[in-house]
Amino acid sequence: MPSHLSADHPAAQPPGRGSVDALISQTRRLRGDVDAVRRDAHGDGSDPEERWQRALCDLALHQLNDLDAHLAQLRDGPPPAPVEVETAPATRAVLPAPRRGSLLSRVGSAEWNLLTDEASWSGELYQILGRTPTAPPLTLDELPSLVLDEDRVKLTAMVTDCLVDAKPIDGEFRIVRPDGEVRTVHMMGEPVLDADGGTASMWAVLRDVSELRRSQRAVSETRDSLQRHQHRAQTEHRLAVELQEAVLPPWRGSLRLPHQGPESLDLAAHYLPSSTSALIGGDWYDALELSDGQTLLSVGDLTGHGVAVTSGMAMLLGALRGMAMAGTEPGQLLSLLNQLLDATVQPALGSAVCCRYRPETRTLTWAQAGHPAPLLFRGGTGRRLHAADGVLLGATSGATYEQVHETLEAGDLLLLHTDGLVPRRGRTEAANRLLDLAPRFATARTAQDCVRMVVEEFGEAEREDDACVLVARVV
């Protein structure tokens, strides 16, 4: 490297102050904007995306702080020529004259004269390395004594390549300060050649990058954590979807139950996923032909989202089907499901409505557990069935559930649904909007047509929760 790069060379002049000041102003404005974004990234630290955002902001702030500091040094020019101070008999230390705006522990410079074995350090370098300003600067042979054992070979190789092969130095190593603190230093240097082309000295700039590397590690760690979180979420979502598809009835379109006999129900159902969450909830619908020719209809919702909730829903639905096939009535079914939830290791709450339809008498026997009552549509009008008493599943031990009977007529339409059709509003809102569909239901030919109308009415809403709808039309 030409000797004019030496800090005290008169040819080294600061660049135009106006252009550098403009860059400094832009850097500081940008730093303020990033800091504002960081402050907005509040939270308790449990969200990987929030941690990722804050870590990136921290890294950007460190980069901008360093850029601001370096531009200020560029504007002010190189430090004045060092002055000599007497520190001990026959020992002289070379110290820089004080300079306003000196960036202590940021960037320091050094030059090692190979001909005289003398070294000169800037005051900033003393700060970076934690050395007292009255101590003599270390020679190249002494410099590795500050470096961590595992990084000494790297430093020695860089210096040797520079002195022997005239290769520039650009690398990092860790130093141990006298107080025991470990800092990371980035060193850039070049050989200074004499008139014959030989290496006369080595000049270097050393920068403390400890905080920058800490921020980069934080970004890397939060990125890895976010990727693991996303992968885990994707895996859980896939498992929940597969479990839900395996448990819910496989039929699509209309279904007739029971399969035999002149009296039957025309059935159709639809699952509406949440529009604001990728997690699968615990909603279900079911239609099951029983051994005595009756039909069990049910919808329900286990609170929460994710694989654990979907597994709980699968457990409840399996138990419900098994007990119904054994002839258990709807009220008793819900009592047993309540006991099942009460006995689980992890407490859970759920709501459900169970209906048992006897085709020969067109009698509907039903019970509910903290769930919206079924809606009955007849002759172009609709109404809620009289609500049966029943608390949420899992809310209290030993709960009992009232059974209610309703006689249906040919052409009647029964609609069961779970909460979540209408975002952030009560059950009354959803029920009223469903009841308003009565004139349209009267013109429908199949249960599937009615389900399609419900999806058209509610499908575009930004639901915070999943929802199910089950329609049974008396044929």
Short mmCIF file of C-alpha atoms in Angstrom, two decimals:
data_model
loop_
_atom_site.label_atom_id
_atom_site.label_comp_id
_atom_site.label_asym_id
_atom_site.label_seq_id
_atom_site.Cartn_x
_atom_site.Cartn_y
_atom_site.Cartn_z
CA MET A 1 0.00 0.00 0.00
CA PRO A 2 1.45 3.47 -0.81
CA SER A 3 2.79 5.33 2.15
CA HIS A 4 0.33 8.22 1.61
CA LEU A 5 -2.26 6.07 3.36
CA SER A 6 -0.41 6.60 6.58
CA ALA A 7 -2.59 8.64 8.96
CA ASP A 8 -0.14 11.52 9.33
CA HIS A 9 0.61 12.02 5.62
CA PRO A 10 -0.16 15.61 4.53
CA ALA A 11 -1.78 14.43 1.29
CA ALA A 12 -4.58 12.73 3.22
CA GLN A 13 -7.37 15.32 3.13
CA PRO A 14 -10.99 14.96 4.23
CA PRO A 15 -13.58 14.70 1.46
CA GLY A 16 -16.14 17.41 0.75
CA ARG A 17 -17.90 18.12 4.05
CA GLY A 18 -21.20 19.00 2.39
CA SER A 19 -21.67 15.62 0.71
CA VAL A 20 -20.60 13.69 3.80
CA ASP A 21 -22.88 15.79 6.04
CA ALA A 22 -25.78 15.00 3.72
CA LEU A 23 -25.02 11.29 4.02
CA ILE A 24 -24.84 11.60 7.80
CA SER A 25 -28.24 13.32 7.88
CA GLN A 26 -29.78 10.62 5.71
CA THR A 27 -28.27 7.92 7.88
CA ARG A 28 -29.65 9.48 11.05
CA ARG A 29 -33.12 9.90 9.55
CA LEU A 30 -33.10 6.27 8.51
CA ARG A 31 -31.87 5.27 11.96
CA GLY A 32 -34.81 7.13 13.50
CA ASP A 33 -37.25 5.33 11.20
CA VAL A 34 -35.79 1.92 12.05
CA ASP A 35 -35.86 2.74 15.75
CA ALA A 36 -39.55 3.66 15.44
CA VAL A 37 -40.27 0.31 13.77
CA ARG A 38 -38.38 -1.46 16.56
CA ARG A 39 -40.43 0.27 19.24
CA ASP A 40 -43.60 -0.77 17.44
CA ALA A 41 -42.43 -4.40 17.50
CA HIS A 42 -43.68 -4.81 21.05
CA GLY A 43 -44.82 -8.06 22.67
CA ASP A 44 -43.86 -10.50 25.36
CA GLY A 45 -41.23 -12.22 23.23
CA SER A 46 -43.21 -15.42 22.78
CA ASP A 47 -44.02 -14.78 19.12
CA PRO A 48 -41.13 -15.91 16.85
CA GLU A 49 -42.10 -13.36 14.19
CA GLU A 50 -41.92 -10.52 16.73
CA ARG A 51 -38.52 -11.72 17.94
CA TRP A 52 -37.34 -11.93 14.31
CA GLN A 53 -38.51 -8.38 13.60
CA ARG A 54 -36.88 -6.95 16.70
CA ALA A 55 -33.59 -8.77 16.00
CA LEU A 56 -33.49 -7.42 12.44
CA CYS A 57 -34.18 -3.92 13.73
CA ASP A 58 -31.37 -4.26 16.29
CA LEU A 59 -28.98 -5.41 13.57
CA ALA A 60 -30.00 -2.54 11.29
CA LEU A 61 -29.51 -0.04 14.13
CA HIS A 62 -26.01 -1.35 14.84
CA GLN A 63 -25.15 -1.11 11.15
CA LEU A 64 -26.51 2.43 10.93
CA ASN A 65 -24.73 3.48 14.13
CA ASP A 66 -21.46 2.23 12.70
CA LEU A 67 -22.16 3.93 9.39
CA ASP A 68 -22.90 7.21 11.16
CA ALA A 69 -19.69 6.92 13.17
CA HIS A 70 -17.57 6.09 10.13
CA LEU A 71 -19.03 8.96 8.11
CA ALA A 72 -18.24 11.33 10.96
CA GLN A 73 -14.64 10.12 10.95
CA LEU A 74 -14.52 10.52 7.17
CA ARG A 75 -15.83 14.09 7.46
CA ASP A 76 -13.36 15.07 10.20
CA GLY A 77 -10.39 13.52 8.44
CA PRO A 78 -7.52 11.53 9.94
CA PRO A 79 -6.39 12.23 13.50
CA PRO A 80 -3.52 14.71 14.06
CA ALA A 81 0.00 13.45 14.26
CA PRO A 82 0.67 11.57 17.49
CA VAL A 83 2.71 13.13 20.27
CA GLU A 84 5.30 11.37 22.30
CA VAL A 85 5.00 11.06 26.07
CA GLU A 86 7.52 9.81 28.56
CA THR A 87 6.17 6.75 30.33
CA ALA A 88 9.27 5.13 31.83
CA PRO A 89 13.04 5.43 31.62
CA ALA A 90 14.19 4.69 28.09
CA THR A 91 10.57 3.95 27.07
CA ARG A 92 8.36 6.21 24.97
CA ALA A 93 4.70 5.74 24.07
CA VAL A 94 3.17 7.30 20.99
CA LEU A 95 -0.29 8.77 21.70
CA PRO A 96 -2.62 10.74 19.48
CA ALA A 97 -3.46 14.31 20.26
CA PRO A 98 -7.02 14.69 21.57
CA ARG A 99 -9.56 15.11 18.79
CA ARG A 100 -13.12 16.31 19.21
CA GLY A 101 -15.65 13.67 18.21
CA SER A 102 -13.18 10.81 18.61
CA LEU A 103 -15.04 7.53 18.29
CA LEU A 104 -13.64 5.59 21.21
CA SER A 105 -13.88 1.81 21.05
CA ARG A 106 -15.21 1.99 17.48
CA VAL A 107 -12.36 2.18 14.96
CA GLY A 108 -8.66 2.43 15.68
CA SER A 109 -5.53 2.42 13.55
CA ALA A 110 -2.01 1.14 13.92
CA GLU A 111 1.27 1.02 12.01
CA TRP A 112 4.16 -1.35 12.65
CA ASN A 113 7.58 -0.33 11.28
CA LEU A 114 9.51 -3.44 10.33
CA LEU A 115 12.81 -1.58 9.98
CA THR A 116 12.85 0.00 13.44
CA ASP A 117 10.49 -2.48 15.16
CA GLU A 118 8.48 0.49 16.39
CA ALA A 119 4.67 0.58 16.61
CA SER A 120 2.21 3.47 16.80
CA TRP A 121 -1.45 3.11 17.86
CA SER A 122 -4.32 5.54 17.82
CA GLY A 123 -6.12 6.28 21.06
CA GLU A 124 -9.19 4.44 19.75
CA LEU A 125 -7.16 1.24 19.41
CA TYR A 126 -6.14 1.44 23.05
CA GLN A 127 -9.82 1.70 23.91
CA ILE A 128 -10.77 -1.24 21.71
CA LEU A 129 -8.11 -3.52 23.15
CA GLY A 130 -8.64 -2.30 26.72
CA ARG A 131 -5.04 -1.15 27.09
CA THR A 132 -4.01 1.77 29.26
CA PRO A 133 -2.90 4.77 27.16
CA THR A 134 0.40 4.98 29.05
CA ALA A 135 1.41 1.46 27.99
CA PRO A 136 3.63 1.06 24.93
CA PRO A 137 1.89 -0.32 21.82
CA LEU A 138 2.42 -4.00 21.21
CA THR A 139 4.66 -5.19 18.42
CA LEU A 140 3.41 -7.64 15.83
CA ASP A 141 5.09 -10.43 17.76
CA GLU A 142 3.31 -9.35 20.97
CA LEU A 143 -0.12 -8.74 19.46
CA PRO A 144 -1.20 -12.45 19.53
CA SER A 145 -0.88 -12.41 23.33
CA LEU A 146 -4.24 -10.55 23.42
CA VAL A 147 -5.98 -13.03 21.14
CA LEU A 148 -7.98 -16.09 22.15
CA ASP A 149 -5.98 -19.27 21.73
CA GLU A 150 -8.21 -20.66 18.99
CA ASP A 151 -7.90 -17.46 16.93
CA ARG A 152 -4.13 -16.94 17.16
CA VAL A 153 -3.33 -19.16 14.19
CA LYS A 154 -5.74 -17.12 12.06
CA LEU A 155 -4.12 -13.81 13.07
CA THR A 156 -0.60 -15.14 12.56
CA ALA A 157 -1.50 -16.41 9.08
CA MET A 158 -3.03 -13.07 8.07
CA VAL A 159 0.00 -11.08 9.26
CA THR A 160 2.47 -13.48 7.65
CA ASP A 161 0.67 -13.35 4.29
CA CYS A 162 0.69 -9.57 4.46
CA LEU A 163 4.39 -9.22 5.30
CA VAL A 164 5.73 -12.02 3.11
CA ASP A 165 3.36 -12.07 0.14
CA ALA A 166 2.03 -8.48 0.33
CA LYS A 167 -1.52 -9.73 0.68
CA PRO A 168 -4.10 -7.39 2.21
CA ILE A 169 -5.49 -8.33 5.63
CA ASP A 170 -9.25 -8.64 5.99
CA GLY A 171 -10.37 -10.86 8.83
CA GLU A 172 -11.67 -11.12 12.38
CA PHE A 173 -10.40 -12.50 15.63
CA ARG A 174 -11.41 -12.35 19.26
CA ILE A 175 -9.36 -10.61 21.90
CA VAL A 176 -9.48 -10.85 25.68
CA ARG A 177 -9.35 -7.47 27.40
CA PRO A 178 -7.58 -7.12 30.77
CA ASP A 179 -10.96 -7.11 32.54
CA GLY A 180 -11.70 -10.54 31.02
CA GLU A 181 -14.24 -9.32 28.48
CA VAL A 182 -14.05 -11.00 25.09
CA ARG A 183 -14.49 -8.70 22.08
CA THR A 184 -14.56 -9.37 18.36
CA VAL A 185 -12.22 -7.24 16.25
CA HIS A 186 -12.27 -6.83 12.49
CA MET A 187 -8.85 -6.00 11.06
CA MET A 188 -8.10 -4.56 7.61
CA GLY A 189 -4.53 -3.82 6.68
CA GLU A 190 -1.96 -3.61 3.87
CA PRO A 191 1.79 -3.59 3.60
CA VAL A 192 3.58 -0.25 3.10
CA LEU A 193 6.30 -0.71 0.49
CA ASP A 194 9.63 1.10 0.30
CA ALA A 195 11.24 2.47 -2.88
CA ASP A 196 12.69 -0.96 -3.71
CA GLY A 197 9.32 -2.69 -3.41
CA GLY A 198 10.11 -4.31 -0.10
CA THR A 199 7.77 -4.28 2.88
CA ALA A 200 8.78 -1.44 5.16
CA SER A 201 5.81 -1.45 7.50
CA MET A 202 2.28 -2.69 7.94
CA TRP A 203 -0.67 -0.35 8.37
CA ALA A 204 -4.05 -1.52 9.69
CA VAL A 205 -7.48 -0.35 10.78
CA LEU A 206 -9.12 -2.33 13.59
CA ARG A 207 -12.80 -2.12 14.32
CA ASP A 208 -14.73 -3.42 17.33
CA VAL A 209 -17.60 -5.40 15.80
CA SER A 210 -18.70 -7.21 18.94
CA GLU A 211 -22.18 -5.70 19.12
CA LEU A 212 -22.70 -6.07 15.40
CA ARG A 213 -21.80 -9.76 15.53
CA ARG A 214 -24.03 -10.20 18.57
CA SER A 215 -26.94 -8.72 16.62
CA GLN A 216 -26.15 -10.92 13.62
CA ARG A 217 -26.14 -13.98 15.85
CA ALA A 218 -29.48 -12.90 17.31
CA VAL A 219 -30.89 -12.52 13.80
CA SER A 220 -29.58 -15.94 12.81
CA GLU A 221 -30.97 -17.56 15.95
CA THR A 222 -34.38 -15.92 15.59
CA ARG A 223 -34.46 -16.83 11.89
CA ASP A 224 -33.74 -20.46 12.75
CA SER A 225 -36.34 -20.33 15.53
CA LEU A 226 -38.90 -18.82 13.16
CA GLN A 227 -38.18 -21.46 10.53
CA ARG A 228 -38.56 -24.22 13.12
CA HIS A 229 -41.79 -22.62 14.33
CA GLN A 230 -43.13 -22.36 10.77
CA HIS A 231 -42.14 -25.94 10.00
CA ARG A 232 -43.77 -27.15 13.19
CA ALA A 233 -46.91 -25.13 12.42
CA GLN A 234 -47.05 -26.53 8.89
CA THR A 235 -46.62 -30.06 10.19
CA GLU A 236 -49.29 -29.60 12.85
CA HIS A 237 -51.66 -28.07 10.29
CA ARG A 238 -51.15 -30.99 7.92
CA LEU A 239 -51.73 -33.51 10.71
CA ALA A 240 -54.84 -31.66 11.89
CA VAL A 241 -56.26 -31.57 8.36
CA GLU A 242 -55.55 -35.26 7.80
CA LEU A 243 -57.09 -36.15 11.15
CA GLN A 244 -60.14 -34.01 10.48
CA GLU A 245 -60.63 -35.53 7.02
CA ALA A 246 -60.29 -39.02 8.49
CA VAL A 247 -62.92 -38.38 11.17
CA LEU A 248 -65.60 -36.26 9.51
CA PRO A 249 -68.11 -38.07 7.25
CA PRO A 250 -66.55 -38.79 3.86
CA TRP A 251 -69.72 -38.04 1.89
CA ARG A 252 -69.96 -35.02 -0.35
CA GLY A 253 -73.17 -33.66 -1.79
CA SER A 254 -76.50 -35.09 -0.68
CA LEU A 255 -76.95 -38.24 1.41
CA ARG A 256 -80.13 -40.18 2.18
CA LEU A 257 -80.54 -41.81 5.62
CA PRO A 258 -81.75 -44.36 6.42
CA HIS A 259 -80.81 -46.16 3.24
CA GLN A 260 -83.87 -48.42 3.37
CA GLY A 261 -87.53 -47.47 3.73
CA PRO A 262 -89.79 -44.79 2.23
CA GLU A 263 -89.22 -42.25 5.01
CA SER A 264 -85.77 -40.69 5.00
CA LEU A 265 -83.74 -37.55 5.43
CA ASP A 266 -82.00 -35.73 2.58
CA LEU A 267 -78.70 -34.60 4.15
CA ALA A 268 -75.91 -32.19 3.22
CA ALA A 269 -73.17 -30.48 5.22
CA HIS A 270 -70.25 -28.10 4.81
CA TYR A 271 -67.18 -27.10 6.82
CA LEU A 272 -66.17 -23.42 6.65
CA PRO A 273 -62.57 -22.84 7.80
CA SER A 274 -61.43 -19.72 9.59
CA SER A 275 -60.31 -16.92 7.29
CA THR A 276 -57.91 -15.40 9.83
CA SER A 277 -56.10 -18.47 11.14
CA ALA A 278 -54.40 -21.41 9.45
CA LEU A 279 -55.00 -23.60 12.50
CA ILE A 280 -57.74 -26.22 12.37
CA GLY A 281 -60.40 -25.98 15.06
CA GLY A 282 -62.47 -28.60 16.83
CA ASP A 283 -65.75 -28.22 14.89
CA TRP A 284 -67.55 -31.31 13.61
CA TYR A 285 -70.74 -32.44 11.93
CA ASP A 286 -72.01 -36.00 11.68
CA ALA A 287 -74.90 -38.07 10.35
CA LEU A 288 -75.07 -41.73 11.28
CA GLU A 289 -77.63 -44.44 10.51
CA LEU A 290 -78.24 -46.48 13.66
CA SER A 291 -78.96 -50.19 13.92
CA ASP A 292 -82.68 -49.65 14.64
CA GLY A 293 -83.17 -47.57 11.47
CA GLN A 294 -83.06 -44.22 13.24
CA THR A 295 -80.62 -41.44 12.28
CA LEU A 296 -78.25 -39.59 14.60
CA LEU A 297 -77.45 -35.99 13.67
CA SER A 298 -74.87 -33.98 15.58
CA VAL A 299 -72.72 -30.89 15.36
CA GLY A 300 -70.25 -29.66 17.94
CA ASP A 301 -67.21 -27.58 18.71
CA LEU A 302 -64.31 -28.28 21.05
CA THR A 303 -62.68 -24.99 22.03
CA GLY A 304 -59.21 -24.20 20.73
CA HIS A 305 -57.19 -24.96 17.62
CA GLY A 306 -54.44 -27.31 16.54
CA VAL A 307 -53.63 -31.00 16.55
CA ALA A 308 -54.49 -31.52 20.24
CA VAL A 309 -57.96 -30.02 19.76
CA THR A 310 -58.58 -31.97 16.56
CA SER A 311 -57.54 -35.14 18.38
CA GLY A 312 -59.95 -34.30 21.21
CA MET A 313 -62.72 -33.73 18.67
CA ALA A 314 -61.97 -37.11 17.11
CA MET A 315 -62.17 -38.75 20.54
CA LEU A 316 -65.54 -37.14 21.30
CA LEU A 317 -67.00 -38.00 17.91
CA GLY A 318 -65.82 -41.60 18.17
CA ALA A 319 -67.34 -41.94 21.63
CA LEU A 320 -70.55 -40.30 20.43
CA ARG A 321 -70.94 -42.73 17.55
CA GLY A 322 -70.19 -45.78 19.66
CA MET A 323 -72.66 -44.87 22.41
CA ALA A 324 -75.34 -43.92 19.87
CA MET A 325 -75.01 -47.31 18.15
CA ALA A 326 -75.61 -48.88 21.58
CA GLY A 327 -78.99 -47.10 21.77
CA THR A 328 -78.08 -44.24 24.13
CA GLU A 329 -80.51 -41.31 23.93
CA PRO A 330 -79.28 -37.74 23.16
CA GLY A 331 -79.54 -36.41 26.74
CA GLN A 332 -77.63 -39.34 28.18
CA LEU A 333 -75.13 -39.12 25.31
CA LEU A 334 -74.20 -35.59 26.30
CA SER A 335 -73.95 -36.55 29.99
CA LEU A 336 -71.47 -39.28 29.11
CA LEU A 337 -69.48 -36.95 26.83
CA ASN A 338 -69.33 -34.46 29.68
CA GLN A 339 -67.91 -37.16 31.97
CA LEU A 340 -65.39 -38.08 29.29
CA LEU A 341 -64.12 -34.49 28.99
CA ASP A 342 -64.09 -34.13 32.76
CA ALA A 343 -61.84 -37.18 33.04
CA THR A 344 -59.29 -36.10 30.43
CA VAL A 345 -55.81 -35.07 31.55
CA GLN A 346 -56.02 -31.67 29.88
CA PRO A 347 -59.21 -29.76 30.73
CA ALA A 348 -61.31 -28.79 27.73
CA LEU A 349 -64.67 -27.23 26.99
CA GLY A 350 -67.02 -28.07 24.17
CA SER A 351 -70.51 -27.49 22.89
CA ALA A 352 -72.71 -29.89 20.98
CA VAL A 353 -76.23 -30.67 19.86
CA CYS A 354 -77.39 -34.26 19.33
CA CYS A 355 -80.58 -35.24 17.50
CA ARG A 356 -82.15 -38.68 17.08
CA TYR A 357 -84.68 -38.93 14.25
CA ARG A 358 -87.28 -41.73 14.12
CA PRO A 359 -88.45 -41.90 10.46
CA GLU A 360 -91.67 -43.92 10.98
CA THR A 361 -93.12 -41.26 13.29
CA ARG A 362 -91.03 -38.31 12.06
CA THR A 363 -90.12 -37.63 15.67
CA LEU A 364 -87.00 -35.68 16.51
CA THR A 365 -85.51 -36.09 19.99
CA TRP A 366 -82.68 -33.74 20.75
CA ALA A 367 -80.50 -32.25 23.48
CA GLN A 368 -77.85 -29.55 23.58
CA ALA A 369 -74.78 -28.66 25.64
CA GLY A 370 -74.20 -24.90 25.51
CA HIS A 371 -74.90 -24.93 21.78
CA PRO A 372 -77.18 -22.98 19.39
CA ALA A 373 -80.58 -24.66 19.11
CA PRO A 374 -81.54 -26.28 15.79
CA LEU A 375 -83.51 -24.14 13.34
CA LEU A 376 -86.69 -25.50 11.77
CA PHE A 377 -87.94 -24.18 8.42
CA ARG A 378 -91.46 -24.90 7.24
CA GLY A 379 -93.58 -23.27 4.51
CA GLY A 380 -91.21 -20.40 3.82
CA THR A 381 -90.70 -19.40 7.46
CA GLY A 382 -88.23 -20.46 10.12
CA ARG A 383 -87.96 -20.61 13.89
CA ARG A 384 -85.64 -21.78 16.63
CA LEU A 385 -86.63 -24.96 18.39
CA HIS A 386 -87.39 -24.59 22.08
CA ALA A 387 -84.02 -24.55 23.82
CA ALA A 388 -83.28 -27.57 25.98
CA ASP A 389 -81.36 -27.03 29.23
CA GLY A 390 -77.71 -28.03 29.11
CA VAL A 391 -74.34 -26.54 30.08
CA LEU A 392 -71.11 -26.71 28.13
CA LEU A 393 -69.36 -30.06 28.00
CA GLY A 394 -66.53 -30.14 30.53
CA ALA A 395 -67.89 -27.16 32.49
CA THR A 396 -69.08 -29.07 35.55
CA SER A 397 -69.07 -32.63 36.82
CA GLY A 398 -72.30 -34.64 36.90
CA ALA A 399 -74.23 -32.32 34.53
CA THR A 400 -77.56 -33.55 33.18
CA TYR A 401 -79.07 -32.58 29.83
CA GLU A 402 -82.75 -32.12 29.02
CA GLN A 403 -84.30 -33.88 26.05
CA VAL A 404 -86.88 -32.17 23.84
CA HIS A 405 -89.19 -33.80 21.29
CA GLU A 406 -90.40 -32.27 18.03
CA THR A 407 -92.66 -33.77 15.39
CA LEU A 408 -91.58 -32.96 11.85
CA GLU A 409 -93.54 -32.91 8.61
CA ALA A 410 -92.72 -33.82 5.05
CA GLY A 411 -90.79 -30.95 3.44
CA ASP A 412 -89.50 -29.62 6.75
CA LEU A 413 -85.92 -28.43 6.84
CA LEU A 414 -83.74 -28.83 9.94
CA LEU A 415 -80.51 -26.79 10.15
CA LEU A 416 -77.75 -27.39 12.70
CA HIS A 417 -74.67 -25.14 12.91
CA THR A 418 -71.73 -24.30 15.13
CA ASP A 419 -70.60 -20.90 16.34
CA GLY A 420 -68.30 -18.93 14.09
CA LEU A 421 -70.53 -18.21 11.10
CA VAL A 422 -70.60 -14.51 11.97
CA PRO A 423 -67.30 -12.92 13.15
CA ARG A 424 -67.20 -11.20 16.55
CA ARG A 425 -70.97 -11.30 16.97
CA GLY A 426 -73.39 -13.34 19.04
CA ARG A 427 -75.43 -16.37 18.18
CA THR A 428 -78.56 -14.26 17.67
CA GLU A 429 -76.95 -12.50 14.70
CA ALA A 430 -76.11 -15.79 13.00
CA ALA A 431 -79.50 -17.33 13.74
CA ASN A 432 -81.37 -14.29 12.44
CA ARG A 433 -79.43 -14.27 9.20
CA LEU A 434 -80.09 -17.99 8.77
CA LEU A 435 -83.80 -17.52 9.47
CA ASP A 436 -83.87 -14.78 6.82
CA LEU A 437 -82.98 -17.47 4.27
CA ALA A 438 -86.35 -19.21 4.83
CA PRO A 439 -88.00 -17.95 1.60
CA ARG A 440 -85.01 -19.12 -0.43
CA PHE A 441 -84.95 -22.49 1.34
CA ALA A 442 -88.60 -22.96 0.37
CA THR A 443 -87.61 -22.94 -3.32
CA ALA A 444 -84.71 -25.36 -2.87
CA ARG A 445 -85.07 -28.87 -4.21
CA THR A 446 -82.36 -30.55 -2.14
CA ALA A 447 -80.50 -30.16 1.13
CA GLN A 448 -77.37 -29.51 -0.90
CA ASP A 449 -79.03 -26.48 -2.50
CA CYS A 450 -79.73 -25.12 0.99
CA VAL A 451 -76.14 -25.64 2.11
CA ARG A 452 -74.98 -23.80 -0.99
CA MET A 453 -77.19 -20.86 -0.03
CA VAL A 454 -75.68 -20.78 3.46
CA VAL A 455 -72.15 -20.82 2.04
CA GLU A 456 -73.05 -17.96 -0.32
CA GLU A 457 -74.37 -15.96 2.64
CA PHE A 458 -71.53 -16.63 5.09
CA GLY A 459 -68.63 -17.98 3.05
CA GLU A 460 -66.95 -14.64 2.30
CA ALA A 461 -67.06 -13.38 5.89
CA GLU A 462 -63.73 -12.94 7.74
CA ARG A 463 -64.40 -15.55 10.39
CA GLU A 464 -62.09 -15.78 13.38
CA ASP A 465 -63.22 -19.36 14.01
CA ASP A 466 -64.20 -22.40 12.00
CA ALA A 467 -67.87 -23.25 11.48
CA CYS A 468 -69.98 -26.19 10.37
CA VAL A 469 -73.50 -26.35 8.96
CA LEU A 470 -75.66 -29.50 8.59
CA VAL A 471 -79.00 -29.48 6.76
CA ALA A 472 -81.56 -32.32 7.00
CA ARG A 473 -84.63 -32.20 4.74
CA VAL A 474 -87.56 -34.48 5.54
CA VAL A 475 -88.47 -36.37 2.38
#
